[in-house]
Short mmCIF file of C-alpha atoms and ligand atoms in Angstrom, two decimals:
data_model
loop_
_atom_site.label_atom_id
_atom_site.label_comp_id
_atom_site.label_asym_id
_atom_site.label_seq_id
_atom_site.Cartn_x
_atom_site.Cartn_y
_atom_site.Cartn_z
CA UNK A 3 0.00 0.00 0.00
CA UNK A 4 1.59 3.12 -0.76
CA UNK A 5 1.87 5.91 1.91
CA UNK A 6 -1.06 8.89 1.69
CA UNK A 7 0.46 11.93 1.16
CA UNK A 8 0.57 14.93 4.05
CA UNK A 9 0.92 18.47 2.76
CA UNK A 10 1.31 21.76 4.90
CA UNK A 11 -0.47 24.54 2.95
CA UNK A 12 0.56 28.47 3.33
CA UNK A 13 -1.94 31.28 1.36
CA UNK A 14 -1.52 34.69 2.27
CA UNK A 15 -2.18 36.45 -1.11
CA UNK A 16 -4.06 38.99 -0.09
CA UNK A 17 -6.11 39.93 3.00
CA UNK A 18 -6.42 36.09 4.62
CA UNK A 19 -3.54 34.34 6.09
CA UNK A 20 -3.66 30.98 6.17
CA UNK A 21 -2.29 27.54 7.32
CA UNK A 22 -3.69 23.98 6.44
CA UNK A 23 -2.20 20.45 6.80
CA UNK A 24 -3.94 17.91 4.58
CA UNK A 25 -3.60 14.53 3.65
CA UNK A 26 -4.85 12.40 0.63
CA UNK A 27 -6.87 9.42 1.82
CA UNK A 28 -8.13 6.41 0.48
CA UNK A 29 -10.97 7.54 -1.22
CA UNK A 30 -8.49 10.37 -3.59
CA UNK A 31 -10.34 13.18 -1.25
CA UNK A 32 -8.58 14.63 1.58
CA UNK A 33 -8.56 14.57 5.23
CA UNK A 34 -8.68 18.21 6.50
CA UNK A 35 -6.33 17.52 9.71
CA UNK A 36 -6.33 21.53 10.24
CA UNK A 37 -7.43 24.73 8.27
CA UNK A 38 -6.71 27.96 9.63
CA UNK A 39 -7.73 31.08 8.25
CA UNK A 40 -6.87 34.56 10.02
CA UNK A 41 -9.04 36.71 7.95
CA UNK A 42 -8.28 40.84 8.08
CA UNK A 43 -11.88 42.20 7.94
CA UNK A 44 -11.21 44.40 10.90
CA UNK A 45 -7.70 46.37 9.38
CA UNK A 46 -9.49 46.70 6.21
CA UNK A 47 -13.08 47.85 7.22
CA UNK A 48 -12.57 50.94 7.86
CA UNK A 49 -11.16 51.51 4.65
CA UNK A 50 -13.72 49.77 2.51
CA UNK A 51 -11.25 47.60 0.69
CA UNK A 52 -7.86 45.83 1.03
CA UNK A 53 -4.70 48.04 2.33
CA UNK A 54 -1.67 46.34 0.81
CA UNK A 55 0.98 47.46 3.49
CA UNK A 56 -1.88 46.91 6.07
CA UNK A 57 -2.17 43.17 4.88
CA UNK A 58 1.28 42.75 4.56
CA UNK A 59 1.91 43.72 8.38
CA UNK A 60 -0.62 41.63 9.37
CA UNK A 61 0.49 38.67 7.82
CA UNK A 62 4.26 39.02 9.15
CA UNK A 63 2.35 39.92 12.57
CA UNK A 64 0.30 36.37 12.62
CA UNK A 65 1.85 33.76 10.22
CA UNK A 66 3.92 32.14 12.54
CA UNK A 67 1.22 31.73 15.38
CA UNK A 68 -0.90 30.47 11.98
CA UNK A 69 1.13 27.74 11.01
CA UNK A 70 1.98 26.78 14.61
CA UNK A 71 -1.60 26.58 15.03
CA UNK A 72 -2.32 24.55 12.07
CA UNK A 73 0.32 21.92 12.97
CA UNK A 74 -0.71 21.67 16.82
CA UNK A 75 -4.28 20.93 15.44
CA UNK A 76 -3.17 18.46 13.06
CA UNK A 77 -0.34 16.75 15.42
CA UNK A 78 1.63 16.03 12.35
CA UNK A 79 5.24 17.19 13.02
CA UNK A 80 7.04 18.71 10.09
CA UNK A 81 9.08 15.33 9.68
CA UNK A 82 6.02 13.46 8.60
CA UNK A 83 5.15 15.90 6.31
CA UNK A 84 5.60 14.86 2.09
CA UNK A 85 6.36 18.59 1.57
CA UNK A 86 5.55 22.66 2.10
CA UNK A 87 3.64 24.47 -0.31
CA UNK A 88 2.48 28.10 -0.26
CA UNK A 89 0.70 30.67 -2.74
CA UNK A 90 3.82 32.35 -5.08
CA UNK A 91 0.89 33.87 -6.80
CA UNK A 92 -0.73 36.01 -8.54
CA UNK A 93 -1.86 38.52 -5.95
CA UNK A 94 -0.01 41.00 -3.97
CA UNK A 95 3.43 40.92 -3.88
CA UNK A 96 4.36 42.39 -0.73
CA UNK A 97 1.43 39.60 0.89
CA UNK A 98 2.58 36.75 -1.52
CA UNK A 99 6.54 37.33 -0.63
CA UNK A 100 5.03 36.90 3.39
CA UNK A 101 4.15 33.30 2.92
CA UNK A 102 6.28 32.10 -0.19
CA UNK A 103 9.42 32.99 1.77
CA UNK A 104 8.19 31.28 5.51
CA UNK A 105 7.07 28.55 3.31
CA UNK A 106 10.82 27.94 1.68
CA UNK A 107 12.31 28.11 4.77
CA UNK A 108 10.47 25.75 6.63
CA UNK A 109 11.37 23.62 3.43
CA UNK A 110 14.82 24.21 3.88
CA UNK A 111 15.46 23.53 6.72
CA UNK A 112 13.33 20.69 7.39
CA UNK A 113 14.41 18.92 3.97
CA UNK A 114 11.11 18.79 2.31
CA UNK A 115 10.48 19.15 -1.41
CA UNK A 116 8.48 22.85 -2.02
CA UNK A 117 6.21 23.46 -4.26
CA UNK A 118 4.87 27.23 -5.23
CA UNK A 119 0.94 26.52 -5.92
CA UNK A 120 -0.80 29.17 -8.45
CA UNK A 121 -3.79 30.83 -5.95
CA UNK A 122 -6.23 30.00 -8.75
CA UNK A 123 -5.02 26.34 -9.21
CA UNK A 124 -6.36 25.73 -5.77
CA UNK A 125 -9.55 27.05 -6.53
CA UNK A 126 -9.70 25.29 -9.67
CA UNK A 127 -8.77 22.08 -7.61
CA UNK A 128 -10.99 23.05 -4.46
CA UNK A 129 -13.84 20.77 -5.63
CA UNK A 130 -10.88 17.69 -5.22
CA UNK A 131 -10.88 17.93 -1.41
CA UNK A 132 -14.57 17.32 -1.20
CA UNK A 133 -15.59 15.01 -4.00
CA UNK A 134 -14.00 13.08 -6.19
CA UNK A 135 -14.44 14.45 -9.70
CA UNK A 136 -13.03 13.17 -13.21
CA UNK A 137 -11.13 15.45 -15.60
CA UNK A 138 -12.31 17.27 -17.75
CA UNK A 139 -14.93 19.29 -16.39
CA UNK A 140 -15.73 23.31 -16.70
CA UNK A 141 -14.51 25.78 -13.70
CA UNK A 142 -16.23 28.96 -13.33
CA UNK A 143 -14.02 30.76 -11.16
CA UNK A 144 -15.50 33.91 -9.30
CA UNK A 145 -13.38 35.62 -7.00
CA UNK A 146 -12.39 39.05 -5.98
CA UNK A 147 -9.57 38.96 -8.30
CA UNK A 148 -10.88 36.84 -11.26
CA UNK A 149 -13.90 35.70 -13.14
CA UNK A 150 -13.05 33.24 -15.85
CA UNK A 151 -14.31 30.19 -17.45
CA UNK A 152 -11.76 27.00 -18.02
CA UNK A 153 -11.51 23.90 -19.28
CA UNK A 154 -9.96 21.89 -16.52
CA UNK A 155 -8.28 19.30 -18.40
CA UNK A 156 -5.89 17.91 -16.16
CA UNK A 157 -3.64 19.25 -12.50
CA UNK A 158 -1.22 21.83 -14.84
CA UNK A 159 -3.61 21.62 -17.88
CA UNK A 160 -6.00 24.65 -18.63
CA UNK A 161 -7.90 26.09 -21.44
CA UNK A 162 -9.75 29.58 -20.75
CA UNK A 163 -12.74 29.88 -22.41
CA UNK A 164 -13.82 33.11 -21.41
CA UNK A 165 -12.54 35.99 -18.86
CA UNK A 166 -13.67 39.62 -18.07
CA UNK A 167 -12.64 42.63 -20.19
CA UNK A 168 -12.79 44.50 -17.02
CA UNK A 169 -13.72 43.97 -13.75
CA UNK A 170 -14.05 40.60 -11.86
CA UNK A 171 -17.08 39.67 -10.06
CA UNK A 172 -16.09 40.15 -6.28
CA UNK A 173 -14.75 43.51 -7.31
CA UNK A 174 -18.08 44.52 -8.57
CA UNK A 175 -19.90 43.48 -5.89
CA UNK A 176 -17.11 44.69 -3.46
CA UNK A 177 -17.56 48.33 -5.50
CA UNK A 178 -21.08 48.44 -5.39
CA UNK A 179 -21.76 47.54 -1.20
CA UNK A 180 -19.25 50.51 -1.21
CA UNK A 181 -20.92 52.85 -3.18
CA UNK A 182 -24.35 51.56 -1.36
CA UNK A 183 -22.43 52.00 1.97
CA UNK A 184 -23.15 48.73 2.71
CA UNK A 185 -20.50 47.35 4.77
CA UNK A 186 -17.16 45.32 4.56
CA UNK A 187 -16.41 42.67 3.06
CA UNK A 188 -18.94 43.84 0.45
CA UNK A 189 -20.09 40.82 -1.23
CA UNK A 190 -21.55 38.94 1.48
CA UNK A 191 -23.04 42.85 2.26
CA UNK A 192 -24.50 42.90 -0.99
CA UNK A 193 -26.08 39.18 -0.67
CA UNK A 194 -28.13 40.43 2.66
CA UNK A 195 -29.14 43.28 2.08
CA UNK A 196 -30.54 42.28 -1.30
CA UNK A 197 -32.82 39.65 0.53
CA UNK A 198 -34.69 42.82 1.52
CA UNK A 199 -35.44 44.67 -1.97
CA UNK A 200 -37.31 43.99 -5.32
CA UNK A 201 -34.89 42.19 -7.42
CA UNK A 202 -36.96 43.93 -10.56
CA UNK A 203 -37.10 47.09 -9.36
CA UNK A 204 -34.54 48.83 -11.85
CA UNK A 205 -33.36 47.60 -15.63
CA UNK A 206 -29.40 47.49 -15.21
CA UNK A 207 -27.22 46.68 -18.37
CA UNK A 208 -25.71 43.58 -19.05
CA UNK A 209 -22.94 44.64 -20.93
CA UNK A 210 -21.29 42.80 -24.04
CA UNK A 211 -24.27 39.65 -23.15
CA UNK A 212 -25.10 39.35 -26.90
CA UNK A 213 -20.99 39.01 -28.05
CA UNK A 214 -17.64 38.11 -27.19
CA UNK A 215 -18.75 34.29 -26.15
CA UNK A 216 -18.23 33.63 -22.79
CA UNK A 217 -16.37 36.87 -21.95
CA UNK A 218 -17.73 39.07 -19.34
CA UNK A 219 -17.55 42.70 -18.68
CA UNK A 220 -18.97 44.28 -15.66
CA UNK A 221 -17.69 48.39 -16.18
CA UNK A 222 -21.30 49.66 -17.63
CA UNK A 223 -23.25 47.83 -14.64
CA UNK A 224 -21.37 49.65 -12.03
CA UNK A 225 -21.52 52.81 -13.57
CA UNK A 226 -25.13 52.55 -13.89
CA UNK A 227 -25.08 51.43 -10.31
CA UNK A 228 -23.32 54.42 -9.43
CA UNK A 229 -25.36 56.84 -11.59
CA UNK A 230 -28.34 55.39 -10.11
CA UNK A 231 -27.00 55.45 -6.36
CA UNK A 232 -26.68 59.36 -6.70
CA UNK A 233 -30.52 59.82 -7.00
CA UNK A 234 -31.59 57.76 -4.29
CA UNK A 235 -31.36 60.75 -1.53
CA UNK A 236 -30.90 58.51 1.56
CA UNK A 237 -34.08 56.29 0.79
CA UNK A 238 -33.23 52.82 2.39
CA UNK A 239 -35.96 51.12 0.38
CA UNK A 240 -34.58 52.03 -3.19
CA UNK A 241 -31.12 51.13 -1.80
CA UNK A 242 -31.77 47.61 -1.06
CA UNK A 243 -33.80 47.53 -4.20
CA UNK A 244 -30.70 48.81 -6.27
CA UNK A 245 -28.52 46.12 -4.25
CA UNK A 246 -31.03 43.44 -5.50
CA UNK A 247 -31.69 44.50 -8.72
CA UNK A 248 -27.36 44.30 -9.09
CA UNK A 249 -27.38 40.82 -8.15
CA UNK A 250 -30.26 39.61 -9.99
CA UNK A 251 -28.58 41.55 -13.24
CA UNK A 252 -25.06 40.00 -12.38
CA UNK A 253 -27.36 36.42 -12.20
CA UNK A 254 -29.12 37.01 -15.55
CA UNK A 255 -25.66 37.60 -16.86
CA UNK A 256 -23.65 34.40 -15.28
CA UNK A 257 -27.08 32.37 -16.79
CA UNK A 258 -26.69 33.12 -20.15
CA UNK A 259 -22.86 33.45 -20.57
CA UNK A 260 -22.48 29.95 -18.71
CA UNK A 261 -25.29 28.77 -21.17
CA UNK A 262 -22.32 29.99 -23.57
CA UNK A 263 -19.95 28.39 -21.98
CA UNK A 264 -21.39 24.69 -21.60
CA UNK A 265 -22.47 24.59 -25.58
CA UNK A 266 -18.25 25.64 -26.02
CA UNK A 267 -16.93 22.79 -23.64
CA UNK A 268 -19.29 20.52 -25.36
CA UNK A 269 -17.40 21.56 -28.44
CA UNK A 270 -13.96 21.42 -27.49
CA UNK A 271 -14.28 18.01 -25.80
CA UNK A 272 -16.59 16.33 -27.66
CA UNK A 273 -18.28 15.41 -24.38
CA UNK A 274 -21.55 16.44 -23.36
CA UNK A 275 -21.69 14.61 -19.97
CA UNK A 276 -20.48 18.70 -18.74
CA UNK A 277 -19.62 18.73 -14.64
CA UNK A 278 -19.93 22.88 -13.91
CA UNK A 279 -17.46 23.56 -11.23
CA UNK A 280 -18.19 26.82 -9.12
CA UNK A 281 -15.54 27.92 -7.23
CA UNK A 282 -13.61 31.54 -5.59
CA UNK A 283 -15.31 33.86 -3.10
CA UNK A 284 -18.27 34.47 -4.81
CA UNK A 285 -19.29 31.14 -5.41
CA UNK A 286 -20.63 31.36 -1.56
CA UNK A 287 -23.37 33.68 -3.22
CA UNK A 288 -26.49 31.27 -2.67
CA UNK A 289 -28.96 33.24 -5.36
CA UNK A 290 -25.53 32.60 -7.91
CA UNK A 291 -25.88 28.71 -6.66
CA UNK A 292 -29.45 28.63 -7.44
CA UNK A 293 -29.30 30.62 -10.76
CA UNK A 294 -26.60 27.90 -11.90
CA UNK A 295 -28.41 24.67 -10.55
CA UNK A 296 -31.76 26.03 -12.32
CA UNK A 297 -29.71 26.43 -15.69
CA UNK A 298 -28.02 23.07 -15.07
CA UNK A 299 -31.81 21.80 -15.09
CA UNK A 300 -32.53 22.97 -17.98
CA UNK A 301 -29.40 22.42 -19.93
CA UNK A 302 -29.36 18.71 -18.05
CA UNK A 303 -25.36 19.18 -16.49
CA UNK A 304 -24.03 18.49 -13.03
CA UNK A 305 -23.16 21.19 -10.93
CA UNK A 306 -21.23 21.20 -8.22
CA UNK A 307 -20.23 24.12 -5.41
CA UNK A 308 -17.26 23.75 -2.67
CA UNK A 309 -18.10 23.91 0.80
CA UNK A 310 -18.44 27.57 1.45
CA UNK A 311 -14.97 27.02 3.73
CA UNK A 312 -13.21 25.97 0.77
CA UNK A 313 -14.66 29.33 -1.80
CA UNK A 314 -13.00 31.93 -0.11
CA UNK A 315 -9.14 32.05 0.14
CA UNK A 316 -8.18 29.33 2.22
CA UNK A 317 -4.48 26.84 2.77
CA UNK A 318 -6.37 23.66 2.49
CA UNK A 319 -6.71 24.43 -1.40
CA UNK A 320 -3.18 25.44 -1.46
CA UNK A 321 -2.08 22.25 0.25
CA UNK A 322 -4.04 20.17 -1.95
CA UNK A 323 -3.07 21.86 -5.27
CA UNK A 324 0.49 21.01 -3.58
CA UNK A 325 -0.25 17.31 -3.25
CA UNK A 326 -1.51 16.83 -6.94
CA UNK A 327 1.72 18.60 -8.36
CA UNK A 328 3.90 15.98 -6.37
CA UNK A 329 1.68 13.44 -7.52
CA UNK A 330 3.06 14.54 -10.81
CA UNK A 331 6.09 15.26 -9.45
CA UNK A 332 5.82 18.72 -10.53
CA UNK A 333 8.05 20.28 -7.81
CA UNK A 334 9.69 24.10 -7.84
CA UNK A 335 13.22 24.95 -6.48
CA UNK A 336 13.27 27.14 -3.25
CA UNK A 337 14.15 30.07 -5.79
CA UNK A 338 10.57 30.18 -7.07
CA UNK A 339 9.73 34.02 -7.07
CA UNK A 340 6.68 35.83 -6.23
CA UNK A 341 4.33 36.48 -9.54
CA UNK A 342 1.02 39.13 -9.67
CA UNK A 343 -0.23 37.88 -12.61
CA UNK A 344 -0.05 34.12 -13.36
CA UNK A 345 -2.50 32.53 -15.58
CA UNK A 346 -3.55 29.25 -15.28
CA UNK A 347 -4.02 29.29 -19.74
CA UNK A 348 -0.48 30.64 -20.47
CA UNK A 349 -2.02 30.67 -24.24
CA UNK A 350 -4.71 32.89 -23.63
CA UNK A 351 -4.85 36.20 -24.99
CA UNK A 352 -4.76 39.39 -22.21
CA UNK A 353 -8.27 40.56 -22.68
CA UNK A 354 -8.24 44.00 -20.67
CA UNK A 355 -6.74 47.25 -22.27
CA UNK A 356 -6.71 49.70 -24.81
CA UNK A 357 -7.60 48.45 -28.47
CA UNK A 358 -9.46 45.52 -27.29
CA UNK A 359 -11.52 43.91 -30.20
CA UNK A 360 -14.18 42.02 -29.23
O1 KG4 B 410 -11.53 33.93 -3.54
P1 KG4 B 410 -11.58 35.09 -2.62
O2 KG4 B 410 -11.71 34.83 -1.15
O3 KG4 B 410 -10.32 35.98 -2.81
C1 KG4 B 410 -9.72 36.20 -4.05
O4 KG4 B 410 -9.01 35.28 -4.53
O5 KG4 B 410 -10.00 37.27 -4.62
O6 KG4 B 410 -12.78 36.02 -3.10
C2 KG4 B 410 -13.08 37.19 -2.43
C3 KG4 B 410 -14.27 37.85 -3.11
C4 KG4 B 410 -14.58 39.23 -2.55
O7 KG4 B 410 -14.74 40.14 -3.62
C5 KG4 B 410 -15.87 39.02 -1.79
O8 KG4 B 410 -16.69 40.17 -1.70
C6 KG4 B 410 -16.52 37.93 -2.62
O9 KG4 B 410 -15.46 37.06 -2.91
N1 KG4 B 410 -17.59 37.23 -1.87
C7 KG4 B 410 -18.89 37.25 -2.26
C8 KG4 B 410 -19.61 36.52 -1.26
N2 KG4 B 410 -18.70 36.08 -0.33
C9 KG4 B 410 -17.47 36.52 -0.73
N3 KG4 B 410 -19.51 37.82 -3.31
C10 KG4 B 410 -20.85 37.67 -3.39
N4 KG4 B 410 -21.60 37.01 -2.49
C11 KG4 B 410 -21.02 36.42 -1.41
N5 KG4 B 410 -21.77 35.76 -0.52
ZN1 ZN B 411 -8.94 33.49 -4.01
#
């Protein structure tokens, strides 16, 4: 019987700083032995949004009591562990170079191969820890960072099918609980308050919806949510009918772009037994959940949504993505750097800028 592999995971990309030990069992899930997550909400909160230096200090202030933490819970010593891996990226450098370099020394100096996991590999792979799921299947990845689709073909393997031209998802949400004073962190904001206004109170564009495939763009909604926050003169009503009528708009948008997106997966695999994978921060949104599932219905695919633990950023993920690389034996050298950008499709055209052509 071969031995199940035991990974210590490190993610402190950007405002959560995280430790995890895992370990592969029998079944090809894991076995969460610890997952810590120190999450930042209180530095950032009274700035509405992520302080880079402020994360930074935080994470030097608390990733050693982190990782102690995570491998007192999981009473696995660093000698039994298969090997270290930690976030190199993309994200924020100053946060990224916090865990990437504690990460290589612990390697170091206990001996342990190190691997640098891609943040959005460990979404893509977050499903893995739960459920055993065959390759390929189709990742919608939502996050406050990125919104993409991919075909994930294989651990390493990616094809992007579609990405925004502008801003992700969590950033639009994140933008409008701000504008709608809301509160931080402003997608989960957004989410409650929205429970308390008419979803079809205002008509909110769903920009580029009729072209570019599966691309997304989100710029024209939040303008229009901005235009139309400016009129509502402090009535608390409109504003959780403006919050609603956001998210039901960003919904009738995911619905018919993934409805692109599963007729282009059919096409490029020749497979139309499609497995939807919705992972990232958003994909705790449970009106995004039921959007998908209903279109899944209709379009007769599986869907299937991490553990809300697992969406947002989290080491177990990191770990994991870490144990399927040294499954493949895909292992880095203690001189991997810190990256911002890093995409998962290294053959996919940069879709944001001046004199795109859609
Ligand atoms: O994956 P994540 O934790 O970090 C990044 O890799 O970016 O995603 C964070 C994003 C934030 O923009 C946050 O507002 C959003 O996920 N988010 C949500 C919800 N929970 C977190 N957006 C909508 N609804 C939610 N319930
Ligand atoms: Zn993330």
């Amino acid at each position: 019987m071969t031995k199940n592999i035991t990974f210590l995971g490190i993610e402190t990309s950007c405002d959560e700083t995280a430790a995890a030990v895992i370990r592969e069992n029998d079944n090809g899930t894991a076995d969460i032995l610890s997952n810590i997550v120190s999450s930042q909400i209180s530095e950032h909160k009274k700035f509405g949004g992520v302080v880079p230096e402020l994360a930074a200090r935080a994470h030097l202030e608390n990733i050693e009591f982190i990782i102690n933490t995570a491998l007192d819970k999981s009473k696995i010593s660093l000698d039994e562990m298969d090997g270290i891996a930690a976030t190199a990226g993309p994200g924020l450098i100053v946060c990224l170079t916090v865990g990437l370099n504690i990460g290589k020394s612990i390697a170091t100096f206990s001996n342990k191969p190190f691997i640098g996991v891609n943040h959005l590999e460990g979404h893509a792979l977050s499903p893995g820890l739960e459920t055993k799921i065959d390759f390929p299947y189709l990742l919608l990845l939502i996050s406050g960072g990125h919104t993409q689709y991919l075909i994930v073909k294989n651990v390493n393997q990616y094809e992007q099918l579609g990405t925004t031209i502008d801003d992700a998802l969590g950033e639009a949400f994140d933008k409008t609980a701000k504008m709608l004073d809301l509160g931080y962190p402003g997608g989960p904001s957004v989410e409650k308050f929205s429970k308390l206004g008419d979803e079809n109170f205002f008509t909110l564009p769903e920009p580029i919806i009729s072209r570019a495939g599966c691309n997304l763009s989100f710029a024209g909604l939040k303008t229009a949510v901005l235009r139309e926050s400016k009129k509502l003169n402090g009535n608390i009503k409109m504003k959780y009918n403006l919050a609603a009528s956001f998210q039901n708009t960003i919904n009738k948008i995911l619905y018919k772009k993934t409805k692109i997106a599963v007729k282009i997966f059919k096409e490029k695999t020749n497979n139309n037994n499609v497995k939807l994978i919705v992972a990232g921060g958003v994909a705790a949104n449970k009106t995004i959940r039921k959007n998908l599932t209903k279109l899944s219905q209709e379009m007769d695919f599986e869907t299937f949504y991490p553990n809300e633990k697992f969406c947002g950023d989290n080491a177990a993920m990191i770990a994991w993505a870490g144990i399927k690389r040294f499954k493949m034996k895909l292992i880095d050298n203690t001189d991997v750097s810190a990256k911002s950008r890093w995409p998962l499709d290294k053959a996919a055209p940069y879709m944001k800028g001046p004199g795109l052509k859609l």
